[in-house]
PDB file of C-alpha atoms in Angstrom:
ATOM      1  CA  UNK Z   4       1.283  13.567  -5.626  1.00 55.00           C
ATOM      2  CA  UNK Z   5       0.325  12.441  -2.250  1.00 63.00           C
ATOM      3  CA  UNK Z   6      -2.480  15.202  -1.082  1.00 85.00           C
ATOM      4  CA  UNK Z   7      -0.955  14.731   2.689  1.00 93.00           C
ATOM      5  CA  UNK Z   8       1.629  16.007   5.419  1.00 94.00           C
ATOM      6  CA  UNK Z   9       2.848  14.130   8.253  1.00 96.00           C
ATOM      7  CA  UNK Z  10       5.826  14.520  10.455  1.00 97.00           C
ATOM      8  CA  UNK Z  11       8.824  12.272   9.139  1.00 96.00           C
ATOM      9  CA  UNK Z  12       9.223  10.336  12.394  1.00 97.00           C
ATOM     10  CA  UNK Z  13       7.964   9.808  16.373  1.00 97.00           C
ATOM     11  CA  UNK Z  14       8.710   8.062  19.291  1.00 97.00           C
ATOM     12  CA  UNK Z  15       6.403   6.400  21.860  1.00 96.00           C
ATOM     13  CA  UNK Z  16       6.459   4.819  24.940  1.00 97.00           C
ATOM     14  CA  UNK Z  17       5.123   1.354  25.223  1.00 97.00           C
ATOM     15  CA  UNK Z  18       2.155   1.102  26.821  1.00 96.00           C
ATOM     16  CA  UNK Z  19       1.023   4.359  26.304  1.00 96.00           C
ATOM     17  CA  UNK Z  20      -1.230   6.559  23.531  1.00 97.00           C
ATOM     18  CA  UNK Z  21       0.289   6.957  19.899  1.00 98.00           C
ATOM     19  CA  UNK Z  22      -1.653   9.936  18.902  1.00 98.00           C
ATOM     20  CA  UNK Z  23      -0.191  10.299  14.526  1.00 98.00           C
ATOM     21  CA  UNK Z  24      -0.926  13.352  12.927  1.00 98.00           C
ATOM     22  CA  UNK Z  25      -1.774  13.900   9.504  1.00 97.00           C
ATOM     23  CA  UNK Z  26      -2.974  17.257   7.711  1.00 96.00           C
ATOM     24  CA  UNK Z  27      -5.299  17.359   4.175  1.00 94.00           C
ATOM     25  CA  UNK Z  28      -6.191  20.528   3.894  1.00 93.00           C
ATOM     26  CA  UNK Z  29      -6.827  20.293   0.807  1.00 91.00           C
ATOM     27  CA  UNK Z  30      -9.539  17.432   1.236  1.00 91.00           C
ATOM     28  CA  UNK Z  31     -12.510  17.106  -1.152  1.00 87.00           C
ATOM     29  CA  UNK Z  32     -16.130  16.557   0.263  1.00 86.00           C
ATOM     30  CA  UNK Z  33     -16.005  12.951  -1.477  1.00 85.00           C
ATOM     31  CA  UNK Z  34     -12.744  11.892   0.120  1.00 87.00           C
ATOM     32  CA  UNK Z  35     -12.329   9.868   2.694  1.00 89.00           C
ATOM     33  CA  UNK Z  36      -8.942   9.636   5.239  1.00 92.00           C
ATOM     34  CA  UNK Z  37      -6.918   6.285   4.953  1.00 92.00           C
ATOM     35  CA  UNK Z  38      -4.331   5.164   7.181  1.00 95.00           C
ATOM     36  CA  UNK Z  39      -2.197   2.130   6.467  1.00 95.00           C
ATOM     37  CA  UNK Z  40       1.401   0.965   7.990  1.00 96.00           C
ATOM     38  CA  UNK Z  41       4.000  -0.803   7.059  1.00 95.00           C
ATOM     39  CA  UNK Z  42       6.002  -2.926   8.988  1.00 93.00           C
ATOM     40  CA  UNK Z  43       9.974  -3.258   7.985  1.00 86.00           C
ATOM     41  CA  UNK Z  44      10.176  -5.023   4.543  1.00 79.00           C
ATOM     42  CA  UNK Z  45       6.614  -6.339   4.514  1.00 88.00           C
ATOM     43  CA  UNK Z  46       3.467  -5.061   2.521  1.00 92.00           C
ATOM     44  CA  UNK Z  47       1.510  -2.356   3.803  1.00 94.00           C
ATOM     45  CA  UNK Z  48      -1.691  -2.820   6.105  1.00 93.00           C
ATOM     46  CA  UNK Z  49      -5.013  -1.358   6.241  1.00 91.00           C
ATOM     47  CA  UNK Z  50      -5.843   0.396   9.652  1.00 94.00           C
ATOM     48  CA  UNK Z  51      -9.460   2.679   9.344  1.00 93.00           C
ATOM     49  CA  UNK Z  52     -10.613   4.939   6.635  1.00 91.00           C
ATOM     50  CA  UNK Z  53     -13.132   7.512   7.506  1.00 92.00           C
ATOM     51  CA  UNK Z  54     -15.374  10.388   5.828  1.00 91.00           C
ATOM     52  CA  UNK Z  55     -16.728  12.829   8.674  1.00 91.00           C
ATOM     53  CA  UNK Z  56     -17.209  10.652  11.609  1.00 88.00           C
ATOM     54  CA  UNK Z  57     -14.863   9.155  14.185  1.00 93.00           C
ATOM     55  CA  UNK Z  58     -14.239   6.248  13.937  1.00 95.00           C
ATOM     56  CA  UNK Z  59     -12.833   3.015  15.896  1.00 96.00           C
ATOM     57  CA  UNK Z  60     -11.744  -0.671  15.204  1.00 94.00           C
ATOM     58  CA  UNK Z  61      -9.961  -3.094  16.916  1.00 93.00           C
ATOM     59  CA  UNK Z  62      -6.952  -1.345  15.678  1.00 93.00           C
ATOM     60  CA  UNK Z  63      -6.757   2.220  15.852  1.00 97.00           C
ATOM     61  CA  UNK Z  64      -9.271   5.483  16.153  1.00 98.00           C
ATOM     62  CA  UNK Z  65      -9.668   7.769  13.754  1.00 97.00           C
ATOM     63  CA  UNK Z  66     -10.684  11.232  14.984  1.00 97.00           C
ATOM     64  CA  UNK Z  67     -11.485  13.914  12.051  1.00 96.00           C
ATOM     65  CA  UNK Z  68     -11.572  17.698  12.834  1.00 96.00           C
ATOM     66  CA  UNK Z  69     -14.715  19.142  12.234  1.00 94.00           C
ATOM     67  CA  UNK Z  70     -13.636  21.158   8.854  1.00 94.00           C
ATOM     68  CA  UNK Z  71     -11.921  17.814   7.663  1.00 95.00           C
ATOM     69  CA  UNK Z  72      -8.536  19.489   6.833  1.00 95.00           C
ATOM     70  CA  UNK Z  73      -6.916  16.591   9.117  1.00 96.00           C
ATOM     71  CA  UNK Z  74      -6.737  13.846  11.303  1.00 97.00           C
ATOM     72  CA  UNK Z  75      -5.599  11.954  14.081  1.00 98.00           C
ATOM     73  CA  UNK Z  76      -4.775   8.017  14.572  1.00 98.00           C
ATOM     74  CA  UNK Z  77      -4.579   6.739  17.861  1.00 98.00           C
ATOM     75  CA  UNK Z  78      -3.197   3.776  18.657  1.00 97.00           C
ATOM     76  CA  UNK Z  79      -4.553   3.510  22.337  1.00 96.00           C
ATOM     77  CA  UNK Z  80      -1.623   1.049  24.065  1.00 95.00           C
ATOM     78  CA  UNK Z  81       1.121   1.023  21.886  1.00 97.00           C
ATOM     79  CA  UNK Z  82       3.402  -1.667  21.858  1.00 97.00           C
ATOM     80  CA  UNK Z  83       6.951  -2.555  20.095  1.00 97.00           C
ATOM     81  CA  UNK Z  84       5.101  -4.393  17.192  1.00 95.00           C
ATOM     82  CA  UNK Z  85       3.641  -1.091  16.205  1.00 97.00           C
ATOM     83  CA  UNK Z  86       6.895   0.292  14.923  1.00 97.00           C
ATOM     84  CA  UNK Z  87       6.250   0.619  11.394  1.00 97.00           C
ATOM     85  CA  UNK Z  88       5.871   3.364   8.728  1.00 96.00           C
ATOM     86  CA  UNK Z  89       2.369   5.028   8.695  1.00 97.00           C
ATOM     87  CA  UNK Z  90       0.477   6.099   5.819  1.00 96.00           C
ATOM     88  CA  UNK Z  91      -2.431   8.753   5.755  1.00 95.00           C
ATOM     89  CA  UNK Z  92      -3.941   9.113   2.518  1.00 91.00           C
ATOM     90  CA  UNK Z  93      -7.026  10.699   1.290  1.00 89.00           C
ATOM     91  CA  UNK Z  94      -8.740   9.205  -2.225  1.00 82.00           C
ATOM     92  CA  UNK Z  95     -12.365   8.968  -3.182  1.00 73.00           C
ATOM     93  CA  UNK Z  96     -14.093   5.556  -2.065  1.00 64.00           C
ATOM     94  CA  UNK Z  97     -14.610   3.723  -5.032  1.00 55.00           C
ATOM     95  CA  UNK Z  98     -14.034   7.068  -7.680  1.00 51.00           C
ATOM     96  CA  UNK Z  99      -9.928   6.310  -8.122  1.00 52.00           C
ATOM     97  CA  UNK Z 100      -8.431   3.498  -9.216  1.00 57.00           C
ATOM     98  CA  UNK Z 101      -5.235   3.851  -7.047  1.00 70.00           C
ATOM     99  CA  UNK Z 102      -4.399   4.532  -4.037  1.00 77.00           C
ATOM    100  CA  UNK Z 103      -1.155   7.223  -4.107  1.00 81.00           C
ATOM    101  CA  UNK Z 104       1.292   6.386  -1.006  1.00 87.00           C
ATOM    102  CA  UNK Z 105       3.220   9.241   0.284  1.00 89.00           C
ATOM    103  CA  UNK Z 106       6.672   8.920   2.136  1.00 90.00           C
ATOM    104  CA  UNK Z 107       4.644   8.372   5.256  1.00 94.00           C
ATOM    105  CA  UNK Z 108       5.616   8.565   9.301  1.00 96.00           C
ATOM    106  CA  UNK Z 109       8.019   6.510  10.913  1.00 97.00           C
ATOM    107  CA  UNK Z 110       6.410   5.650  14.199  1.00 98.00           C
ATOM    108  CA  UNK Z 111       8.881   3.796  17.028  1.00 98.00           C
ATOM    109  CA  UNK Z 112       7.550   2.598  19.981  1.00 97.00           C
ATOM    110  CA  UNK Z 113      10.010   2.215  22.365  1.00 97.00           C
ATOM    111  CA  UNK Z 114      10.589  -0.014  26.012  1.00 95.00           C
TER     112      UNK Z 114
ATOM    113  CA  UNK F 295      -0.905 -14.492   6.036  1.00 63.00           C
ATOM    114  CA  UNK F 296      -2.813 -11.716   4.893  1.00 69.00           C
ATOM    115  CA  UNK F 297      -5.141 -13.538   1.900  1.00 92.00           C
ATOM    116  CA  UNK F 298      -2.948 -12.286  -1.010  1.00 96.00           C
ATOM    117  CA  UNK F 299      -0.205 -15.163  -1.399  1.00 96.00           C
ATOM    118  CA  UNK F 300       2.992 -13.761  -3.401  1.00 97.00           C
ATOM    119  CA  UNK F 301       5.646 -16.182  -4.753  1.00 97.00           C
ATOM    120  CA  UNK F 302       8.726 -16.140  -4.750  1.00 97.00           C
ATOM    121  CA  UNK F 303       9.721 -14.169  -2.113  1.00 95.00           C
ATOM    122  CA  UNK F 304      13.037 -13.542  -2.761  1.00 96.00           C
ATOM    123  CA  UNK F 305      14.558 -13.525  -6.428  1.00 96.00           C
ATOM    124  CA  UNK F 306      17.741 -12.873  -7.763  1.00 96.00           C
ATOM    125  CA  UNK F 307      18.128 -12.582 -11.732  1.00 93.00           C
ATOM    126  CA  UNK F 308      20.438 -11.743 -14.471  1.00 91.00           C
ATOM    127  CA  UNK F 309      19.991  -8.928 -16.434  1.00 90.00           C
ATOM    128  CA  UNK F 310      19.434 -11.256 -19.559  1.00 88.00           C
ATOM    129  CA  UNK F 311      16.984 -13.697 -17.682  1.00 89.00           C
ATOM    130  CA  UNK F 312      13.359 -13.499 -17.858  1.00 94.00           C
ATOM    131  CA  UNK F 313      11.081 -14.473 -14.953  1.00 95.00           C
ATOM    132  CA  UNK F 314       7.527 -14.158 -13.143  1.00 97.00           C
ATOM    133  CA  UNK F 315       6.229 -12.885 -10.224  1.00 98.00           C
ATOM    134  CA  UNK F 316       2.511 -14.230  -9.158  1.00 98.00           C
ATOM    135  CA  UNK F 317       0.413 -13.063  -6.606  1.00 98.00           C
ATOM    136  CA  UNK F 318      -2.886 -14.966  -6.212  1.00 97.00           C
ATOM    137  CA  UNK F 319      -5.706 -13.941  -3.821  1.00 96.00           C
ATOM    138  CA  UNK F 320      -9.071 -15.845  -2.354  1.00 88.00           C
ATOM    139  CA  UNK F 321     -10.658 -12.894  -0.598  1.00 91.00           C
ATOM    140  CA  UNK F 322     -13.346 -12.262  -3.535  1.00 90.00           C
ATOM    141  CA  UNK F 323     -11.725  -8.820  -4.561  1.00 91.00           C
ATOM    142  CA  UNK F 324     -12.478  -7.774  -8.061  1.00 88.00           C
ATOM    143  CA  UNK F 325      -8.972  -5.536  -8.522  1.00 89.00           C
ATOM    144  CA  UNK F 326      -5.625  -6.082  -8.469  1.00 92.00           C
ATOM    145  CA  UNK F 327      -2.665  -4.112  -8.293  1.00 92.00           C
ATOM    146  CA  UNK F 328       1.276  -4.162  -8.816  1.00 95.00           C
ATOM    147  CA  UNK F 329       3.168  -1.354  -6.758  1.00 94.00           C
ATOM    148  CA  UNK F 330       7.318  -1.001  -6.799  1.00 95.00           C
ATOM    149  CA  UNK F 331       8.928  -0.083  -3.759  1.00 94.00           C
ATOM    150  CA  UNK F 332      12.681   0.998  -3.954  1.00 93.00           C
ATOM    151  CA  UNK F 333      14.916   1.550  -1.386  1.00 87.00           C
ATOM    152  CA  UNK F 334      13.650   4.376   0.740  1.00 79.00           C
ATOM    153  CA  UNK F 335      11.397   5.578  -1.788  1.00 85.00           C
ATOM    154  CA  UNK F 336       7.675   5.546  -1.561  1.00 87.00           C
ATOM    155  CA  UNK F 337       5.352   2.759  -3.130  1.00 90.00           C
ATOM    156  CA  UNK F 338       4.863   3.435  -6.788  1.00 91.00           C
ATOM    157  CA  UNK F 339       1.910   2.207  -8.232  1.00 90.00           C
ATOM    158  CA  UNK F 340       2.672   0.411 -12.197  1.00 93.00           C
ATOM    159  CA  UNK F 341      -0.535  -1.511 -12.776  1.00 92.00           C
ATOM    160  CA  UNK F 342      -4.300  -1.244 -11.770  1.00 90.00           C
ATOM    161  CA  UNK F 343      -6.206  -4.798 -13.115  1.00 90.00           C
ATOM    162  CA  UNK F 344     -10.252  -4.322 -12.545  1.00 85.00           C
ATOM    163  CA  UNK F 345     -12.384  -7.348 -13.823  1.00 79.00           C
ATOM    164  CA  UNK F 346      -9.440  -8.769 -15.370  1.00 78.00           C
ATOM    165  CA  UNK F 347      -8.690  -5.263 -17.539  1.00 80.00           C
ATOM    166  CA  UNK F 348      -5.737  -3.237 -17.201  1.00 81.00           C
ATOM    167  CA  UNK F 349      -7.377  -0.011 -16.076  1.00 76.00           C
ATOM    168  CA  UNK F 350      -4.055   1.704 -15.264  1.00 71.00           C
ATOM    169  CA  UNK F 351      -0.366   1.630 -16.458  1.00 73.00           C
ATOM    170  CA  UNK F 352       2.084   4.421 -14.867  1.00 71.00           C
ATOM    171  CA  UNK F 353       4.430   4.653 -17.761  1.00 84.00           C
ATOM    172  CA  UNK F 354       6.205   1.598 -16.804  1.00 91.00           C
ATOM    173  CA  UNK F 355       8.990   0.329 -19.155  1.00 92.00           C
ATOM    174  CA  UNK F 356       8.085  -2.453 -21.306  1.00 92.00           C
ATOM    175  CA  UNK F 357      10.286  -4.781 -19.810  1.00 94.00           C
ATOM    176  CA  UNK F 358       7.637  -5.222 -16.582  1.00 95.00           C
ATOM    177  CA  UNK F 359       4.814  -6.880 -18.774  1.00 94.00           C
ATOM    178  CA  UNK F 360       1.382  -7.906 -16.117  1.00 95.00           C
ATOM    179  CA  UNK F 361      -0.792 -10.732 -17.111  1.00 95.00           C
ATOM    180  CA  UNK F 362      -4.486 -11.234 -15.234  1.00 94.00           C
ATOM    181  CA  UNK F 363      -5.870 -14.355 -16.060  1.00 93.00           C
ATOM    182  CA  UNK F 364      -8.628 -14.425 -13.949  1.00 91.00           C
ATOM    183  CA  UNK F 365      -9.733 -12.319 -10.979  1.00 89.00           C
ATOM    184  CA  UNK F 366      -7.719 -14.377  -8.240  1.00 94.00           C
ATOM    185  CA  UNK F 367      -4.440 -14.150 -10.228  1.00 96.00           C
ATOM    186  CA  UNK F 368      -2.288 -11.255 -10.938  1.00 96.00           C
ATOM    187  CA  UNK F 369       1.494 -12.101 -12.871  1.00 97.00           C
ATOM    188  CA  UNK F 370       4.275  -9.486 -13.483  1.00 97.00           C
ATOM    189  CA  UNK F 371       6.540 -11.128 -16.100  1.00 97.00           C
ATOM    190  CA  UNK F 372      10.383  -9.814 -16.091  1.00 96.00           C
ATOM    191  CA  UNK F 373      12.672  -9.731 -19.102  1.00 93.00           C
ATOM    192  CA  UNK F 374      15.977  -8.099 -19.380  1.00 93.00           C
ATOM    193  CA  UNK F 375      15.732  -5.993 -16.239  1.00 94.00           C
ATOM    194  CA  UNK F 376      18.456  -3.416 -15.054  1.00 94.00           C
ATOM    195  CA  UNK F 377      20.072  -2.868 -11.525  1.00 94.00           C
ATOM    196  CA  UNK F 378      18.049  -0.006 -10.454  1.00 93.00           C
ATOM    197  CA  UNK F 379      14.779  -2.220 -10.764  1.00 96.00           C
ATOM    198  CA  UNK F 380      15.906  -3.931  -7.802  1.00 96.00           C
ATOM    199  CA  UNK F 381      13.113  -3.527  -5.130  1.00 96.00           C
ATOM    200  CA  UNK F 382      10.658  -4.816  -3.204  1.00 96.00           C
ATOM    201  CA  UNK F 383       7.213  -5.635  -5.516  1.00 97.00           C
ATOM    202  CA  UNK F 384       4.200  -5.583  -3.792  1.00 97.00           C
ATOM    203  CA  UNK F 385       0.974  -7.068  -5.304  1.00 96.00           C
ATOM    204  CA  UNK F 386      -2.652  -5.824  -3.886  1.00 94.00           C
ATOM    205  CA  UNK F 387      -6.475  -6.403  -3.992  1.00 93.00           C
ATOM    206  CA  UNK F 388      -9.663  -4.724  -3.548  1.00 89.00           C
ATOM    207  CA  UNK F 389     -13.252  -5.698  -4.019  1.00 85.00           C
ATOM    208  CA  UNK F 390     -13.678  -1.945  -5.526  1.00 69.00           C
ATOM    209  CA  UNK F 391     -11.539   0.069  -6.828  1.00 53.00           C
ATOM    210  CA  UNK F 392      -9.306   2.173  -3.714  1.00 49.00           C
ATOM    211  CA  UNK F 393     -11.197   0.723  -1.120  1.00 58.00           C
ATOM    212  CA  UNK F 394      -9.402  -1.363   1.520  1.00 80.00           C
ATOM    213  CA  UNK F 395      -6.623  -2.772  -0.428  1.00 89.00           C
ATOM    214  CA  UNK F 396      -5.176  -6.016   1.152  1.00 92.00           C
ATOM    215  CA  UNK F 397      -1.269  -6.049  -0.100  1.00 94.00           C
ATOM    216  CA  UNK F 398       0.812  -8.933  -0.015  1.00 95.00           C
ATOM    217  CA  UNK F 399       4.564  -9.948   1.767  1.00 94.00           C
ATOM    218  CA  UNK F 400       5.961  -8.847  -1.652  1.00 96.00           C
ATOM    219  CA  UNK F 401       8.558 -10.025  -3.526  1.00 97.00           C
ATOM    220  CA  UNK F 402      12.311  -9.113  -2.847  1.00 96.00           C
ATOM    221  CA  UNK F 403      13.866  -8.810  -5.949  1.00 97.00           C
ATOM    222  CA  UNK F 404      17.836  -8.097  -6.941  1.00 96.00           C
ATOM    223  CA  UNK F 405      18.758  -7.456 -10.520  1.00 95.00           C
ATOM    224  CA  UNK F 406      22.396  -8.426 -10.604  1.00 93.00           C
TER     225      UNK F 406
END
């Protein structure tokens, strides 16, 4: 069972933040916060992962709360190619051997 | 492209035919996975390959049967499949185990 909660669905503006919320309260001191998307009909694609720390790639940001027990991804311009399903999941860095996909967010950006 | 190459992309077979799926990366990874995704279902994970062993097998029916010859080259073979297998079957790799996976365009199959 997917150890995450996310809103089904959320709209955007183009141009502007996409701030996606996940919670893991549940989240073990070993287990680190994955997000991935997936685009309509196409495989699913890794964003960040992080442990305690914020974090930022050419991507996204990750911000974790302090007590871990969730997150935020920002996606700081959104634009229309970001519409896509996205997936937070929480798993042990090299301890699982699978990675368990919940039913994940439906984010639409929209003109 | 994303480095894990999945052929064919679309397939249509007969409930008596048998045929492959392949997925092939070049990134280095060590594991390999097969995942099922229905029709507005969430992925479902059937196989975990790690060094070339199956390390993982979520009760799948024996008619989905994986093969991993080598580290660069995962194969799900299909024999006598039903309608509700139809789905989209995504292949994935890792250099260690749930770390970064890199999936695949998947393959669109339709069990008719």
């Amino acid at each position: 069972d997917a150890k995450t909660t996310q809103p089904p669905s959320m709209d955007c503006a183009e141009g502007r933040a996409a701030n996606l919320p996940c919670n893991h309260s549940t989240i073990s001191g070993n287990e680190y916060v994955y997000w991935y998307r997936q685009i309509h009909s196409q495989g699913p694609q890794y964003i960040i992962h992080g442990l305690k720390n914020n974090e930022t790639n050419e991507m996204a940001s990750l911000i974790i709360t302090e007590d871990r027990k969730s997150s935020t991804l920002i996606l700081p311009h959104a634009t229309l190619r970001d519409t896509a399903v996205y997936y937070c999941i929480v798993d042990e860095r090299g301890g699982s051997e699978k990675l368990v996909f919940g039913k994940g967010m439906k984010l639409t950006v929209n003109p | 492209e994303t480095g894990v190459t999945q052929t064919p992309r679309h397939l249509v077979m007969g409930m008596t035919n048998k045929k492959s799926l392949k997925c092939e990366q070049h990134l280095g990874h060590n594991a390999m996975y097969w995942y099922k995704q229905s029709a507005k279902k969430p992925l479902e994970l059937m196989f975990v390959y790690s060094l070339e062993e199956r390390v993982e097998n979520n009760s799948v029916p024996s008619r989905f049967s994986p093969e991993c010859p080598n580290s660069s080259h995962l194969f799900l073979h299909l024999h006598t499949l039903q309608p509700e297998d139809s789905a989209l079957y995504l292949c994935a790799s890792s250099q260690e185990l749930a770390y970064g996976y890199t999936f695949g365009s998947g393959t669109r199959l339709t069990v008719v």
